[in-house]
Short mmCIF file of C-alpha atoms in Angstrom, two decimals:
data_model
loop_
_atom_site.label_atom_id
_atom_site.label_comp_id
_atom_site.label_asym_id
_atom_site.label_seq_id
_atom_site.Cartn_x
_atom_site.Cartn_y
_atom_site.Cartn_z
CA UNK A 1 -7.88 36.01 -18.78
CA UNK A 2 -6.39 37.97 -16.07
CA UNK A 3 -9.54 38.31 -14.13
CA UNK A 4 -9.77 34.60 -14.29
CA UNK A 5 -6.42 33.97 -13.58
CA UNK A 6 -6.78 36.47 -10.39
CA UNK A 7 -10.05 34.55 -9.31
CA UNK A 8 -8.34 31.06 -9.49
CA UNK A 9 -5.38 32.28 -7.75
CA UNK A 10 -7.27 33.66 -5.02
CA UNK A 11 -9.48 30.56 -4.58
CA UNK A 12 -6.51 28.33 -4.66
CA UNK A 13 -4.96 30.47 -1.87
CA UNK A 14 -8.09 30.10 0.42
CA UNK A 15 -8.30 26.51 -0.22
CA UNK A 16 -4.67 26.10 0.71
CA UNK A 17 -5.34 28.05 3.98
CA UNK A 18 -8.62 26.83 5.06
CA UNK A 19 -7.66 23.23 4.05
CA UNK A 20 -4.34 22.85 5.88
CA UNK A 21 -6.00 24.51 8.98
CA UNK A 22 -8.82 22.19 8.98
CA UNK A 23 -7.24 19.09 8.20
CA UNK A 24 -3.85 19.47 9.92
CA UNK A 25 -4.45 21.51 12.63
CA UNK A 26 -8.08 21.28 13.73
CA UNK A 27 -9.04 17.61 12.80
CA UNK A 28 -6.15 15.33 12.30
CA UNK A 29 -4.65 16.31 15.75
CA UNK A 30 -8.02 14.97 17.47
CA UNK A 31 -8.23 11.41 15.72
CA UNK A 32 -6.25 8.57 15.86
CA UNK A 33 -8.22 5.70 14.26
CA UNK A 34 -5.94 3.08 15.85
CA UNK A 35 -6.85 4.45 19.47
CA UNK A 36 -10.34 4.84 20.23
CA UNK A 37 -9.91 5.92 23.91
CA UNK A 38 -7.45 8.85 22.86
CA UNK A 39 -9.67 9.92 20.13
CA UNK A 40 -12.84 9.71 22.20
CA UNK A 41 -11.06 11.87 24.83
CA UNK A 42 -9.84 14.22 22.47
CA UNK A 43 -13.03 15.00 21.13
CA UNK A 44 -14.87 15.32 24.24
CA UNK A 45 -12.18 18.04 25.31
CA UNK A 46 -11.88 20.06 22.13
CA UNK A 47 -15.55 20.16 20.53
CA UNK A 48 -15.02 23.63 19.42
CA UNK A 49 -11.92 22.86 17.56
CA UNK A 50 -13.88 20.03 15.64
CA UNK A 51 -16.47 22.67 14.91
CA UNK A 52 -13.77 25.08 13.43
CA UNK A 53 -12.18 22.14 11.42
CA UNK A 54 -15.69 21.68 10.03
CA UNK A 55 -16.15 25.35 9.04
CA UNK A 56 -12.50 25.62 7.45
CA UNK A 57 -13.85 22.50 5.22
CA UNK A 58 -16.97 24.26 4.23
CA UNK A 59 -14.75 27.30 3.06
CA UNK A 60 -12.40 24.79 1.37
CA UNK A 61 -15.34 23.41 -0.43
CA UNK A 62 -16.92 26.76 -1.36
CA UNK A 63 -13.87 27.98 -3.13
CA UNK A 64 -13.18 24.68 -4.78
CA UNK A 65 -16.64 25.00 -6.42
CA UNK A 66 -15.36 28.57 -7.73
CA UNK A 67 -12.43 26.79 -9.23
CA UNK A 68 -14.75 24.33 -11.07
CA UNK A 69 -15.84 27.04 -13.07
CA UNK A 70 -12.94 29.44 -13.05
CA UNK A 71 -10.38 26.67 -14.32
CA UNK A 72 -12.51 25.74 -17.05
CA UNK A 73 -13.01 29.43 -18.29
CA UNK A 74 -9.25 29.90 -18.01
CA UNK A 75 -8.43 26.89 -20.00
CA UNK A 76 -11.56 26.24 -22.64
CA UNK A 77 -9.57 27.96 -25.31
CA UNK A 78 -6.69 25.24 -25.01
CA UNK A 79 -9.37 22.34 -25.26
CA UNK A 80 -13.04 22.86 -24.42
CA UNK A 81 -13.68 19.01 -24.02
CA UNK A 82 -10.63 18.48 -22.08
CA UNK A 83 -11.19 21.65 -19.77
CA UNK A 84 -14.90 20.18 -19.30
CA UNK A 85 -13.80 16.71 -18.18
CA UNK A 86 -11.16 18.39 -15.95
CA UNK A 87 -13.66 20.61 -14.28
CA UNK A 88 -16.46 17.64 -13.91
CA UNK A 89 -13.60 15.63 -12.29
CA UNK A 90 -12.92 18.12 -9.65
CA UNK A 91 -16.80 18.90 -9.13
CA UNK A 92 -17.13 14.92 -8.55
CA UNK A 93 -14.36 15.39 -5.92
CA UNK A 94 -16.10 18.04 -4.10
CA UNK A 95 -19.33 16.05 -4.27
CA UNK A 96 -17.42 13.18 -2.55
CA UNK A 97 -15.99 15.33 0.15
CA UNK A 98 -19.43 16.68 0.74
CA UNK A 99 -20.70 13.06 1.56
CA UNK A 100 -17.48 12.43 3.57
CA UNK A 101 -17.93 15.61 5.48
CA UNK A 102 -21.67 14.61 6.56
CA UNK A 103 -20.15 11.80 8.54
CA UNK A 104 -17.83 14.51 10.66
CA UNK A 105 -21.12 16.52 11.06
CA UNK A 106 -22.88 13.68 12.86
CA UNK A 107 -19.67 13.12 14.80
CA UNK A 108 -19.87 16.77 15.99
CA UNK A 109 -23.74 16.24 16.73
CA UNK A 110 -23.11 13.17 18.74
CA UNK A 111 -20.23 14.78 20.95
CA UNK A 112 -21.99 18.32 21.31
CA UNK A 113 -25.23 16.79 22.56
CA UNK A 114 -23.62 14.34 25.02
CA UNK A 115 -20.16 14.06 27.07
CA UNK A 116 -18.47 11.10 25.70
CA UNK A 117 -17.17 9.59 28.70
CA UNK A 118 -20.71 9.07 29.87
CA UNK A 119 -22.03 7.26 26.47
CA UNK A 120 -22.11 3.63 25.79
CA UNK A 121 -19.48 1.51 24.17
CA UNK A 122 -21.95 1.11 21.24
CA UNK A 123 -21.86 5.09 20.83
CA UNK A 124 -18.18 5.38 20.92
CA UNK A 125 -17.86 2.51 18.31
CA UNK A 126 -20.35 4.27 15.88
CA UNK A 127 -18.29 7.61 16.31
CA UNK A 128 -14.92 5.61 15.20
CA UNK A 129 -17.17 4.28 12.43
CA UNK A 130 -18.10 7.94 11.16
CA UNK A 131 -14.58 8.91 11.20
CA UNK A 132 -13.37 5.93 9.28
CA UNK A 133 -16.14 6.57 6.72
CA UNK A 134 -15.14 10.08 6.52
CA UNK A 135 -11.58 9.29 5.93
CA UNK A 136 -12.41 6.24 3.43
CA UNK A 137 -14.90 8.68 1.36
CA UNK A 138 -12.30 11.38 1.16
CA UNK A 139 -9.65 8.98 -0.13
CA UNK A 140 -11.82 7.98 -3.06
CA UNK A 141 -12.62 11.53 -3.84
CA UNK A 142 -8.70 12.45 -3.64
CA UNK A 143 -8.01 9.57 -6.33
CA UNK A 144 -10.44 11.42 -8.72
CA UNK A 145 -8.70 14.66 -7.68
CA UNK A 146 -5.54 13.21 -8.98
CA UNK A 147 -7.26 12.25 -12.34
CA UNK A 148 -8.44 15.87 -12.31
CA UNK A 149 -4.87 16.97 -11.81
CA UNK A 150 -3.58 14.69 -14.88
CA UNK A 151 -6.01 16.53 -17.13
CA UNK A 152 -5.18 19.87 -15.99
CA UNK A 153 -1.50 18.94 -16.52
CA UNK A 154 -2.42 18.16 -20.47
CA UNK A 155 -4.00 21.54 -20.47
CA UNK A 156 -1.18 23.33 -18.96
CA UNK A 157 1.26 21.73 -21.40
CA UNK A 158 -0.91 22.43 -24.41
CA UNK A 159 -1.33 26.11 -23.25
CA UNK A 160 2.26 27.06 -23.84
CA UNK A 161 1.42 29.90 -21.28
CA UNK A 162 1.97 28.28 -17.80
CA UNK A 163 5.63 27.30 -17.09
CA UNK A 164 5.90 23.51 -17.74
CA UNK A 165 7.92 22.58 -14.48
CA UNK A 166 4.49 23.41 -12.96
CA UNK A 167 2.62 21.21 -15.02
CA UNK A 168 5.32 18.23 -14.19
CA UNK A 169 4.96 18.83 -10.53
CA UNK A 170 1.42 18.66 -10.67
CA UNK A 171 1.62 15.46 -12.49
CA UNK A 172 3.81 13.98 -9.62
CA UNK A 173 1.07 15.26 -7.47
CA UNK A 174 -1.45 13.40 -9.22
CA UNK A 175 0.40 10.02 -9.07
CA UNK A 176 0.93 10.48 -5.28
CA UNK A 177 -2.95 11.06 -4.85
CA UNK A 178 -3.22 7.52 -6.33
CA UNK A 179 -0.18 6.14 -4.35
CA UNK A 180 -1.68 7.22 -1.41
CA UNK A 181 -5.51 6.12 -2.14
CA UNK A 182 -4.51 2.63 -3.35
CA UNK A 183 -2.42 2.19 -0.25
CA UNK A 184 -5.11 3.40 2.02
CA UNK A 185 -7.64 0.91 0.32
CA UNK A 186 -5.34 -2.07 0.14
CA UNK A 187 -2.81 -2.01 2.61
CA UNK A 188 -4.32 -3.11 6.03
CA UNK A 189 -1.79 -1.63 8.10
CA UNK A 190 -1.84 1.74 6.10
CA UNK A 191 -2.05 3.70 9.19
CA UNK A 192 1.45 2.68 10.43
CA UNK A 193 2.85 4.11 7.25
CA UNK A 194 0.64 7.25 7.10
CA UNK A 195 3.21 9.53 7.65
CA UNK A 196 5.34 8.29 4.67
CA UNK A 197 2.31 8.21 2.32
CA UNK A 198 1.27 11.67 3.25
CA UNK A 199 4.75 13.09 2.46
CA UNK A 200 4.65 11.35 -1.07
CA UNK A 201 1.40 13.13 -1.60
CA UNK A 202 1.92 16.81 0.11
CA UNK A 203 5.42 17.42 -1.10
CA UNK A 204 4.25 17.54 -4.72
CA UNK A 205 1.03 18.81 -3.76
CA UNK A 206 2.61 21.94 -1.95
CA UNK A 207 5.00 22.64 -4.77
CA UNK A 208 2.99 21.94 -7.75
CA UNK A 209 -0.39 23.43 -6.46
CA UNK A 210 1.36 26.49 -4.53
CA UNK A 211 3.44 27.25 -7.43
CA UNK A 212 0.50 27.09 -9.84
CA UNK A 213 -1.50 29.41 -7.16
CA UNK A 214 1.49 31.91 -7.12
CA UNK A 215 1.70 32.14 -11.14
CA UNK A 216 -2.22 32.37 -11.09
CA UNK A 217 -1.88 35.40 -8.84
CA UNK A 218 1.13 36.80 -10.38
CA UNK A 219 -0.66 36.78 -14.02
CA UNK A 220 -3.87 37.86 -12.34
CA UNK A 221 -2.53 40.98 -10.59
CA UNK A 222 0.60 41.89 -12.80
#
């Protein structure tokens, strides 16, 4: 159990570092889905930054797959069926993000072959369409990830080992992923309120998942 906690904690920590770097530093700064000209210029001038973001996402996916296994092993004694369900949901989220990342790969292939300012309007619109698909597929995956967190909360409460406040924070984070996902899908001007919805997701995710990460590391190395 100590070894599984250590593996899970390290994997979670690497996911935090690689995911935050890839999304909030490398990729999100380049993309504005409401402004095609600014996005095309950013991509044209920062092709290497986009590639670093893609590498960061790949690292995140690798360690997310590791968590699919390690979290199952960590909680299967609580409830084998619920633990399997939680791991399957996390694996489905990984598959969704792989599908989303293919769109980002395609964008990189386009901009690395030709300078965007010399490309046609049709090509630029294709790039924006790929970026929107990346965002939409990732959003669907995060909603599934929210369901995974809900099952993980159940395991935490049943285990009597993990502090209950961590489970509560994770459950709030699960609700946040749902709120953000539904808003992204059904609110036409979602991008105008994106920062608000991001806060709804990020704050409980940081406190919940990072607290869980620290607990795993402490238990794993203590």
